[in-house]
PDB file of C-alpha atoms in Angstrom:
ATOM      1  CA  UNK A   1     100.793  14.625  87.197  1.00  0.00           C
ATOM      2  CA  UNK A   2     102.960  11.786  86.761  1.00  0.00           C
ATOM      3  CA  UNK A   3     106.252  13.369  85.651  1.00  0.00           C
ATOM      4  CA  UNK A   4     107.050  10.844  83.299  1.00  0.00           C
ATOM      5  CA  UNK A   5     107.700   8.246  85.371  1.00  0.00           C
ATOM      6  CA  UNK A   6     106.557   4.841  83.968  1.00  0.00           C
ATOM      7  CA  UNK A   7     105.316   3.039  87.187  1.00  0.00           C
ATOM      8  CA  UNK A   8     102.996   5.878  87.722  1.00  0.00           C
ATOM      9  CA  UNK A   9     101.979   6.522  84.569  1.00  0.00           C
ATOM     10  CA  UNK A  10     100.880   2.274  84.752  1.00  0.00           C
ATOM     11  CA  UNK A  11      98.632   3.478  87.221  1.00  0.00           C
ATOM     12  CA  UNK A  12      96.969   5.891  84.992  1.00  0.00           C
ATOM     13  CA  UNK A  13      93.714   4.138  82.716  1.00  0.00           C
ATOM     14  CA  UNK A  14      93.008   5.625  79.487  1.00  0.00           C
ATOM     15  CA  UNK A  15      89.538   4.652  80.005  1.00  0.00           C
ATOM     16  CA  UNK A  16      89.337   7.426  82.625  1.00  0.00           C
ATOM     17  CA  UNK A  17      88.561  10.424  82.548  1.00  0.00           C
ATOM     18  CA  UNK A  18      90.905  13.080  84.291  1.00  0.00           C
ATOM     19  CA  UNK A  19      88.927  13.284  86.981  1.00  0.00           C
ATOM     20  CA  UNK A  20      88.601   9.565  87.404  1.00  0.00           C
ATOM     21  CA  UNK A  21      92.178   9.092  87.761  1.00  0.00           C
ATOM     22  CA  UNK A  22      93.021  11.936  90.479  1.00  0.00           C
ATOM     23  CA  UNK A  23      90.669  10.127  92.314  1.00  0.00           C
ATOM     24  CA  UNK A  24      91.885   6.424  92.012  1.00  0.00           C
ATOM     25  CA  UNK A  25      95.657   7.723  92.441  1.00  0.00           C
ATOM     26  CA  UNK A  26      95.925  10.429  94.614  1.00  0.00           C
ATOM     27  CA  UNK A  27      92.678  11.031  96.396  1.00  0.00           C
ATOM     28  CA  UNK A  28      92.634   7.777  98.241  1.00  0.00           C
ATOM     29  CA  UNK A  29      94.542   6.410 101.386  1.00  0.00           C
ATOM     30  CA  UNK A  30      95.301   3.079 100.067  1.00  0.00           C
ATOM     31  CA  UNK A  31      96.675   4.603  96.601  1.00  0.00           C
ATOM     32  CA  UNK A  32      99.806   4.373  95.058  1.00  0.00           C
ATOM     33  CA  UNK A  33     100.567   8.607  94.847  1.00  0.00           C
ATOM     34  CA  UNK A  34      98.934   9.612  98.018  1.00  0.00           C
ATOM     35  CA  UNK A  35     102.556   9.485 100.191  1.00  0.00           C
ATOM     36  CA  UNK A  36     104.704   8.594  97.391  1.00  0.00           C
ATOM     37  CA  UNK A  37     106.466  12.145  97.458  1.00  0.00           C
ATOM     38  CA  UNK A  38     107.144  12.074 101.472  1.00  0.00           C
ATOM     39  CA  UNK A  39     107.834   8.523 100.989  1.00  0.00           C
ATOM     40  CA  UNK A  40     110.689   8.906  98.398  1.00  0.00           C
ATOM     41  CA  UNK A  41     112.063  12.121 100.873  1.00  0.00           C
ATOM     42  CA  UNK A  42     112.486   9.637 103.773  1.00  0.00           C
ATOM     43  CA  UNK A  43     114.332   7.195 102.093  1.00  0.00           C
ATOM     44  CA  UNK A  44     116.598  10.090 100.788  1.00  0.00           C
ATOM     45  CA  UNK A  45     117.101  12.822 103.662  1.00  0.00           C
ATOM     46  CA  UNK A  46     116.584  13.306 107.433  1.00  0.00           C
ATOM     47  CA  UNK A  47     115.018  16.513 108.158  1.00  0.00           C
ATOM     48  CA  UNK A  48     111.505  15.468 106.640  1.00  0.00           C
ATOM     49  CA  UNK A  49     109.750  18.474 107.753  1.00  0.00           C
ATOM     50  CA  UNK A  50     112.662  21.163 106.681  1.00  0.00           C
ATOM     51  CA  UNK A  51     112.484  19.587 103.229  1.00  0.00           C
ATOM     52  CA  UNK A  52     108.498  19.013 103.066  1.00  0.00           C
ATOM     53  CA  UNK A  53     108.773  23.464 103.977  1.00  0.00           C
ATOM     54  CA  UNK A  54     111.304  23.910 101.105  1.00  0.00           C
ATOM     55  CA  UNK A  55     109.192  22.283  98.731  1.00  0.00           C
ATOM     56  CA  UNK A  56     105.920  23.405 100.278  1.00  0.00           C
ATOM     57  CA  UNK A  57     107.085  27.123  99.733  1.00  0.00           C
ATOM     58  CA  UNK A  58     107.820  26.652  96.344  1.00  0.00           C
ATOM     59  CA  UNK A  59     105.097  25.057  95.273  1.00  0.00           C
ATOM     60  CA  UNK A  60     102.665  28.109  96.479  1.00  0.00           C
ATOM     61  CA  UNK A  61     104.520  30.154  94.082  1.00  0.00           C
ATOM     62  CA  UNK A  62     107.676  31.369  96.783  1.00  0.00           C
ATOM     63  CA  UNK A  63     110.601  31.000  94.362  1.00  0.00           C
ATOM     64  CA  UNK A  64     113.149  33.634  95.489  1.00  0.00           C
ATOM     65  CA  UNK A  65     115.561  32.529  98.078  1.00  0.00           C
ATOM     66  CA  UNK A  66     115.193  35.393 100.546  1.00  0.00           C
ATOM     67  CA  UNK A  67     111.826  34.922 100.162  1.00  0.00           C
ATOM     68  CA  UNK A  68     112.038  30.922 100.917  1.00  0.00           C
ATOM     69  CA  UNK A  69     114.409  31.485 103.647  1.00  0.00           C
ATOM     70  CA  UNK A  70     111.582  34.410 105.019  1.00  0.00           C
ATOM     71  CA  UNK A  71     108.676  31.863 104.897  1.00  0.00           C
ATOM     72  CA  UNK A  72     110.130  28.894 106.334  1.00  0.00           C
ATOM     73  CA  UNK A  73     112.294  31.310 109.055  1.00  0.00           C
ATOM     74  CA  UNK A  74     115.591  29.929 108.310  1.00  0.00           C
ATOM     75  CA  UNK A  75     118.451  31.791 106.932  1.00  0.00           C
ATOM     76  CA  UNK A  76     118.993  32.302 103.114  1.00  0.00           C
ATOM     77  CA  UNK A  77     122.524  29.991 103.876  1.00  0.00           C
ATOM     78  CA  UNK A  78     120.447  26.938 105.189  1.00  0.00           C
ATOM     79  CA  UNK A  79     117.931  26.952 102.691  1.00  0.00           C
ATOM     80  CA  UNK A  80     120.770  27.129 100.006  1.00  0.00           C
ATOM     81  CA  UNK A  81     121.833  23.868 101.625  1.00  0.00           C
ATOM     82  CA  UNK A  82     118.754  22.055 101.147  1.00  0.00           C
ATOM     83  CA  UNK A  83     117.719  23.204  98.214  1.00  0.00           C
ATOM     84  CA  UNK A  84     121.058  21.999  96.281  1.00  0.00           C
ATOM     85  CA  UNK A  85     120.288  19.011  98.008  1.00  0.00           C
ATOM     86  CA  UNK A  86     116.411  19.175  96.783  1.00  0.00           C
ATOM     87  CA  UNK A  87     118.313  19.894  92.639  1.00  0.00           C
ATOM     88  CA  UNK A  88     120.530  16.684  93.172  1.00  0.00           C
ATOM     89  CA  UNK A  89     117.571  14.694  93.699  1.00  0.00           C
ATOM     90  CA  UNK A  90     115.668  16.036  90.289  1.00  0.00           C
ATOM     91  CA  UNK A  91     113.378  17.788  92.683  1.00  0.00           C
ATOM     92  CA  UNK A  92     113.722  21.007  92.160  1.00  0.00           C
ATOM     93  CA  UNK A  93     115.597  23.335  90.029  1.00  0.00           C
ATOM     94  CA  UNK A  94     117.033  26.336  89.963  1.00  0.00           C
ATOM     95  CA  UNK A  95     116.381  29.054  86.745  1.00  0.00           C
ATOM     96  CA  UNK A  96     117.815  32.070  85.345  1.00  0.00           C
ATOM     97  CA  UNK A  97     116.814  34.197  83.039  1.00  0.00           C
ATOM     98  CA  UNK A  98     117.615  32.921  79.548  1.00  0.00           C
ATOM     99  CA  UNK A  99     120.977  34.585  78.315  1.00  0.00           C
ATOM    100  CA  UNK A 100     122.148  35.586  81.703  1.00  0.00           C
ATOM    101  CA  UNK A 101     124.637  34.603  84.273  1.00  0.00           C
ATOM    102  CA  UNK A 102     123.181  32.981  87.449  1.00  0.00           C
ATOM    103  CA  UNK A 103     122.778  36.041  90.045  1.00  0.00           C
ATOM    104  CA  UNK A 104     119.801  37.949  92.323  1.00  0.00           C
ATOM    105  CA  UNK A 105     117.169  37.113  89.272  1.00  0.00           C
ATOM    106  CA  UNK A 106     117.238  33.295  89.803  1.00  0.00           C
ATOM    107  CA  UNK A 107     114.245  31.497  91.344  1.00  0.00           C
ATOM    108  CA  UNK A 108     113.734  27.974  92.366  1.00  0.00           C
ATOM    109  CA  UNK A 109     110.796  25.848  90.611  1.00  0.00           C
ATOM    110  CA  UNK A 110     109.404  22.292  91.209  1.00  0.00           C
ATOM    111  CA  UNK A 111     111.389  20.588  88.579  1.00  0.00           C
ATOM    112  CA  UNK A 112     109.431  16.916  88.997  1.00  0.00           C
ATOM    113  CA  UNK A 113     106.064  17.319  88.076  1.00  0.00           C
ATOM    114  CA  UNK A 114     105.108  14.354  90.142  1.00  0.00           C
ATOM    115  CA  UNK A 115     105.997  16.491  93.508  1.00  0.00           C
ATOM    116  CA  UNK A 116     104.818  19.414  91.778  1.00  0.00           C
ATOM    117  CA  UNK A 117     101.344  18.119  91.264  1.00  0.00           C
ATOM    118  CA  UNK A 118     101.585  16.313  94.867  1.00  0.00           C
ATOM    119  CA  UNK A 119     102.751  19.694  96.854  1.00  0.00           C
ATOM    120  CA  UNK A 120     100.273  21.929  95.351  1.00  0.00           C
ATOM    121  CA  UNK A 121      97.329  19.761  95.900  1.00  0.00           C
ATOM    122  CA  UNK A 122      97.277  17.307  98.368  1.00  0.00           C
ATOM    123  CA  UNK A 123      98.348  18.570 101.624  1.00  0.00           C
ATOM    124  CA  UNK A 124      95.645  20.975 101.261  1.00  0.00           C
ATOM    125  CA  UNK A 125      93.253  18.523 101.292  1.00  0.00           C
ATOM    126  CA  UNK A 126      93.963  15.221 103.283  1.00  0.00           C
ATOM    127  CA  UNK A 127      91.370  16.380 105.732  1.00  0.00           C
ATOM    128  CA  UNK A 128      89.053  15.207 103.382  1.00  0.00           C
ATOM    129  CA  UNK A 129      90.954  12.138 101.363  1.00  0.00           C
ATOM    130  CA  UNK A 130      91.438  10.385 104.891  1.00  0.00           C
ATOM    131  CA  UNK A 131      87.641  11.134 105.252  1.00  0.00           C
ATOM    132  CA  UNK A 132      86.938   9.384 102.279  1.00  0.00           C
ATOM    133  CA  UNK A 133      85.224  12.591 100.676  1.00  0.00           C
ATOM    134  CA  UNK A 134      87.494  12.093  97.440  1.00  0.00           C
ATOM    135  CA  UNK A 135      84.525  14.094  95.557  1.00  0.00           C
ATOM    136  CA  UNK A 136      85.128  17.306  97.403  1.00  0.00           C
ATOM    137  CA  UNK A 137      88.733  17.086  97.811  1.00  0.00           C
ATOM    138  CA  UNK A 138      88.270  17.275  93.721  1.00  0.00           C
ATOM    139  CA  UNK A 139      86.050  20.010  93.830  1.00  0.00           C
ATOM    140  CA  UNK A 140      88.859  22.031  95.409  1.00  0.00           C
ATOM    141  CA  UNK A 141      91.260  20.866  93.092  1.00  0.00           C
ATOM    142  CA  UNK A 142      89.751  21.042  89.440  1.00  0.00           C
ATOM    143  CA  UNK A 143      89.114  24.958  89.163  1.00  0.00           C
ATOM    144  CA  UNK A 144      92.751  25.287  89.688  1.00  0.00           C
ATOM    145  CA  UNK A 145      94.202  22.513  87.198  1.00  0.00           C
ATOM    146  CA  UNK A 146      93.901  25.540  84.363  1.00  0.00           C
ATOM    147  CA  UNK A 147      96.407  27.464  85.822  1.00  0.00           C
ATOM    148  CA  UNK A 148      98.515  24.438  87.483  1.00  0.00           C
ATOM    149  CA  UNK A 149      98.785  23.213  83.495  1.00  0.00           C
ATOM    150  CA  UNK A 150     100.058  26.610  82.446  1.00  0.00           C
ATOM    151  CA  UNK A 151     103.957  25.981  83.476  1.00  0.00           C
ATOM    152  CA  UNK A 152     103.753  22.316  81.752  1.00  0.00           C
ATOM    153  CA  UNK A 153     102.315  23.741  78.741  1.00  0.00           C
ATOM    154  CA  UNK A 154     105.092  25.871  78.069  1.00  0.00           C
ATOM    155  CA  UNK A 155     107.163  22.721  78.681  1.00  0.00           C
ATOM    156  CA  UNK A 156     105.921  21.119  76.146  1.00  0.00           C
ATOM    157  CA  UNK A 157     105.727  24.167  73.428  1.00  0.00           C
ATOM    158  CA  UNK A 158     109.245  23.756  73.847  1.00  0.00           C
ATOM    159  CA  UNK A 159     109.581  20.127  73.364  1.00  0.00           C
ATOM    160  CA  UNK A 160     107.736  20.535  69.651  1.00  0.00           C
ATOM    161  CA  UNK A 161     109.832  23.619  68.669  1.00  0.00           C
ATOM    162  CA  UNK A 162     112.943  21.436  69.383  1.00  0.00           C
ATOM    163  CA  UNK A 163     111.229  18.902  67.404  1.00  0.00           C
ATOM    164  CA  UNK A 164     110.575  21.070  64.574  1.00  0.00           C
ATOM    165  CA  UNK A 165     113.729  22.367  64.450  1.00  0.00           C
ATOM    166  CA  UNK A 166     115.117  18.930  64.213  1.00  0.00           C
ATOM    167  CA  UNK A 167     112.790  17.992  61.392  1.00  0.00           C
ATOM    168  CA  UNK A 168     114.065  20.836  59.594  1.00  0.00           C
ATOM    169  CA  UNK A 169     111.267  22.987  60.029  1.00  0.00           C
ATOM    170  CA  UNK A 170     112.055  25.551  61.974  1.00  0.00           C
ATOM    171  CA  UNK A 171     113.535  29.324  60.570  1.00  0.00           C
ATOM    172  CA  UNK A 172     115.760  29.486  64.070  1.00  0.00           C
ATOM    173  CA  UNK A 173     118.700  27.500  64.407  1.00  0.00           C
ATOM    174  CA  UNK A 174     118.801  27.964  68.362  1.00  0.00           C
ATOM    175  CA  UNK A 175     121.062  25.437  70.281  1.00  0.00           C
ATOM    176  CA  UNK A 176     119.193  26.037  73.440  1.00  0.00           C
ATOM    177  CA  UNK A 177     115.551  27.384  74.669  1.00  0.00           C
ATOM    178  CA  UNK A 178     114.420  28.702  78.221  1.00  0.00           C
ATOM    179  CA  UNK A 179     112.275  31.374  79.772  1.00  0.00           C
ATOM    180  CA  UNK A 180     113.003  35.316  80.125  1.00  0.00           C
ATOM    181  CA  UNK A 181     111.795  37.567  82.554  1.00  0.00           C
ATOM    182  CA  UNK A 182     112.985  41.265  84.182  1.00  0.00           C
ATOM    183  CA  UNK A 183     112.760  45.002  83.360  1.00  0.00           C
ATOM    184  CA  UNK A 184     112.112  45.656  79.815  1.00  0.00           C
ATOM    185  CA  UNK A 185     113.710  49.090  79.075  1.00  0.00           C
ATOM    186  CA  UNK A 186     111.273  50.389  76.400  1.00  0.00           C
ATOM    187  CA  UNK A 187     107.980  49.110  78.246  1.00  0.00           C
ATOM    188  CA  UNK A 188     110.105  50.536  81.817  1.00  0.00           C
ATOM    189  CA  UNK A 189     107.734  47.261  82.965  1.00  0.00           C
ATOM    190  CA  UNK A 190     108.458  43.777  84.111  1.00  0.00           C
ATOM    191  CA  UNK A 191     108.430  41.470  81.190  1.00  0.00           C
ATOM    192  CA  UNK A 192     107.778  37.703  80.619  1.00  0.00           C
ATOM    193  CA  UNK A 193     108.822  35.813  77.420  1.00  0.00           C
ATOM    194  CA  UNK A 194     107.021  31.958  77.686  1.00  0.00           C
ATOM    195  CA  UNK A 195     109.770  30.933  74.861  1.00  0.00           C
ATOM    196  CA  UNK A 196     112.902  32.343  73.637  1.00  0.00           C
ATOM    197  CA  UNK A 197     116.066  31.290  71.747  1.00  0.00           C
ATOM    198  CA  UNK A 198     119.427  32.687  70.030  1.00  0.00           C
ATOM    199  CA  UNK A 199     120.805  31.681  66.875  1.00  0.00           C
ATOM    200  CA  UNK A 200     123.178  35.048  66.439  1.00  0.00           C
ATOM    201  CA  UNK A 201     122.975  38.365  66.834  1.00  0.00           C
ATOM    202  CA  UNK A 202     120.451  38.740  63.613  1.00  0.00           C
ATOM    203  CA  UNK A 203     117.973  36.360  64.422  1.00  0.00           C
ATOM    204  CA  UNK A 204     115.723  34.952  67.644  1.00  0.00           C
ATOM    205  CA  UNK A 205     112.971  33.104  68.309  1.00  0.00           C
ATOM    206  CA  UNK A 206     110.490  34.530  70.570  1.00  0.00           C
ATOM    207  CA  UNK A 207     107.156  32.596  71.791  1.00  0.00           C
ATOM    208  CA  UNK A 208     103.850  33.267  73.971  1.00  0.00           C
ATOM    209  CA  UNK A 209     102.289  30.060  75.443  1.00  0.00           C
ATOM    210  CA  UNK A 210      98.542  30.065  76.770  1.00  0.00           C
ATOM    211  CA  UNK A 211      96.903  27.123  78.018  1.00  0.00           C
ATOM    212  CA  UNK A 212      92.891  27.779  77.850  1.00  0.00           C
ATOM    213  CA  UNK A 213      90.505  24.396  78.673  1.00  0.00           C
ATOM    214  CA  UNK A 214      88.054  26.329  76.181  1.00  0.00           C
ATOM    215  CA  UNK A 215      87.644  24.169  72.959  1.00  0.00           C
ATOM    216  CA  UNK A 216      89.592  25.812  69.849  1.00  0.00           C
ATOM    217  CA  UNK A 217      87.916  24.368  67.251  1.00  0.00           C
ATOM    218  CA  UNK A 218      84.686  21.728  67.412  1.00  0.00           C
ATOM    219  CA  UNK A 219      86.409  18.484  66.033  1.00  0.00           C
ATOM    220  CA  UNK A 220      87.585  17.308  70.078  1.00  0.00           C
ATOM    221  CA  UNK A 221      90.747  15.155  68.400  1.00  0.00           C
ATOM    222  CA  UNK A 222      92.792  17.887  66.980  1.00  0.00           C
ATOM    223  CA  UNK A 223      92.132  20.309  69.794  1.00  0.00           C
ATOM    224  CA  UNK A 224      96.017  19.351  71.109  1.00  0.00           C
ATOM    225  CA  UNK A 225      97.201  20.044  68.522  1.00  0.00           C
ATOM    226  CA  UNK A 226      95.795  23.225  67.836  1.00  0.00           C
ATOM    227  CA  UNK A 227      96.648  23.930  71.126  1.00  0.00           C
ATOM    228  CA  UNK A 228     100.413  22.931  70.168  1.00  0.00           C
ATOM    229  CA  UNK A 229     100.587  25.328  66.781  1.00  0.00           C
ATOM    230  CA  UNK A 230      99.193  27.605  68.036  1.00  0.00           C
ATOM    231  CA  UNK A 231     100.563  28.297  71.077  1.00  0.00           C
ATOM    232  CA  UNK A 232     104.151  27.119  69.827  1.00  0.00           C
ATOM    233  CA  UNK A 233     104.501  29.370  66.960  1.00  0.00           C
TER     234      UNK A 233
END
């Protein structure tokens, strides 16, 4: 929710619970989060509302850039324009399938996690955060925090295969991991690999990464990382 950034993850307490701290960060007028994204964007670009779209769309899951350019009515050229402005900023980014050139597979993704968390939730609900009715603007928002989690988990399944692999204990000697999707020719289906690296022609690492916020095992303080080799393997 944070994206890593240290003053907001000082406003984060341990002592809460996740619910807790949506609340006391982002579901409150006087909090730190509630306008941080559209108050960074102001101090950064003019055209507010063209860039609050851009963002907007991707965030409800529009990552093509026809299909951006279609939903916020502008021409595939202008959004171009604002969203290299939106990757200069670390806002968003743009992805290609792994091993391929950039070309007409290539979608756009929230790349901050901070704006990612903001843009999917927020906006939907500041009807009811200026109202004061934090609790059901967090009713609306906690049956989806599964799936928002999904993306960041495969994040981080990276992160521990490149640490394993720098600890020596990894059977791939990739120099670089990313995502895969498109038309597999033996399935004749679209395809989606979570994780997937290249040491040579003779040997890959593939991965599948599922977030569930079912309990694995009983014992609550290895649950991450069950989670983590599990998932990650």
């Amino acid at each position: 929710m944070t994206g890593g950034t240290a003053p907001y993850l000082l406003e984060m307490d341990s002592r809460l619970t996740l619910e807790e701290n949506v609340k006391e960060d982002f579901l409150k007028p006087a909090s730190l989060l509630y306008e941080e994204p559209e108050n960074l964007l102001k101090q950064e670009v003019r055209e507010l509302s063209m860039y609050n779209a851009m963002i907007s769309a991707v965030s409800g899951g529009t990552t093509r850039l026809s299909e951006i350019a279609s939903q916020t009515g502008e021409t595939t050229s202008t959004c171009s324009t604002y969203m290299k402005s939106l990757m200069k900023l670390g806002i968003i980014k743009r992805e290609t399938p792994y091993g391929e050139k950039s070309g007409r597979k290539s979608i756009y993704r929230i790349d901050d996690n901070m704006f990612r968390f903001w843009y999917r939730f927020i906006p939907a609900n500041t009807s009811f955060i200026e109202r004061g009715a934090d609790e059901l603007a967090w009713k609306r928002i906690a049956p989806s925090i599964p799936e928002y989690m999904g993306a960041i988990f495969e994040q981080i399944c990276q992160e521990y295969r490149w640490g394993k692999m720098l600890e020596g204990e990894s059977p791939i000697l990739f120099q670089s991991l990313g995502r895969w999707w498109g038309n597999a020719p033996v399935r004749k289906k679209q395809t989606e690999i979570d994780i997937m690296g290249i040491e040579d022609k003779a040997h890959a690492l593939f991965g599948e990464c599922k977030w569930t916020k079912e309990a694995l095992i009983n014992s609550q303080n290895r649950i991450s990382h069950v989670f983590l080799s599990n998932a990650a393997s």
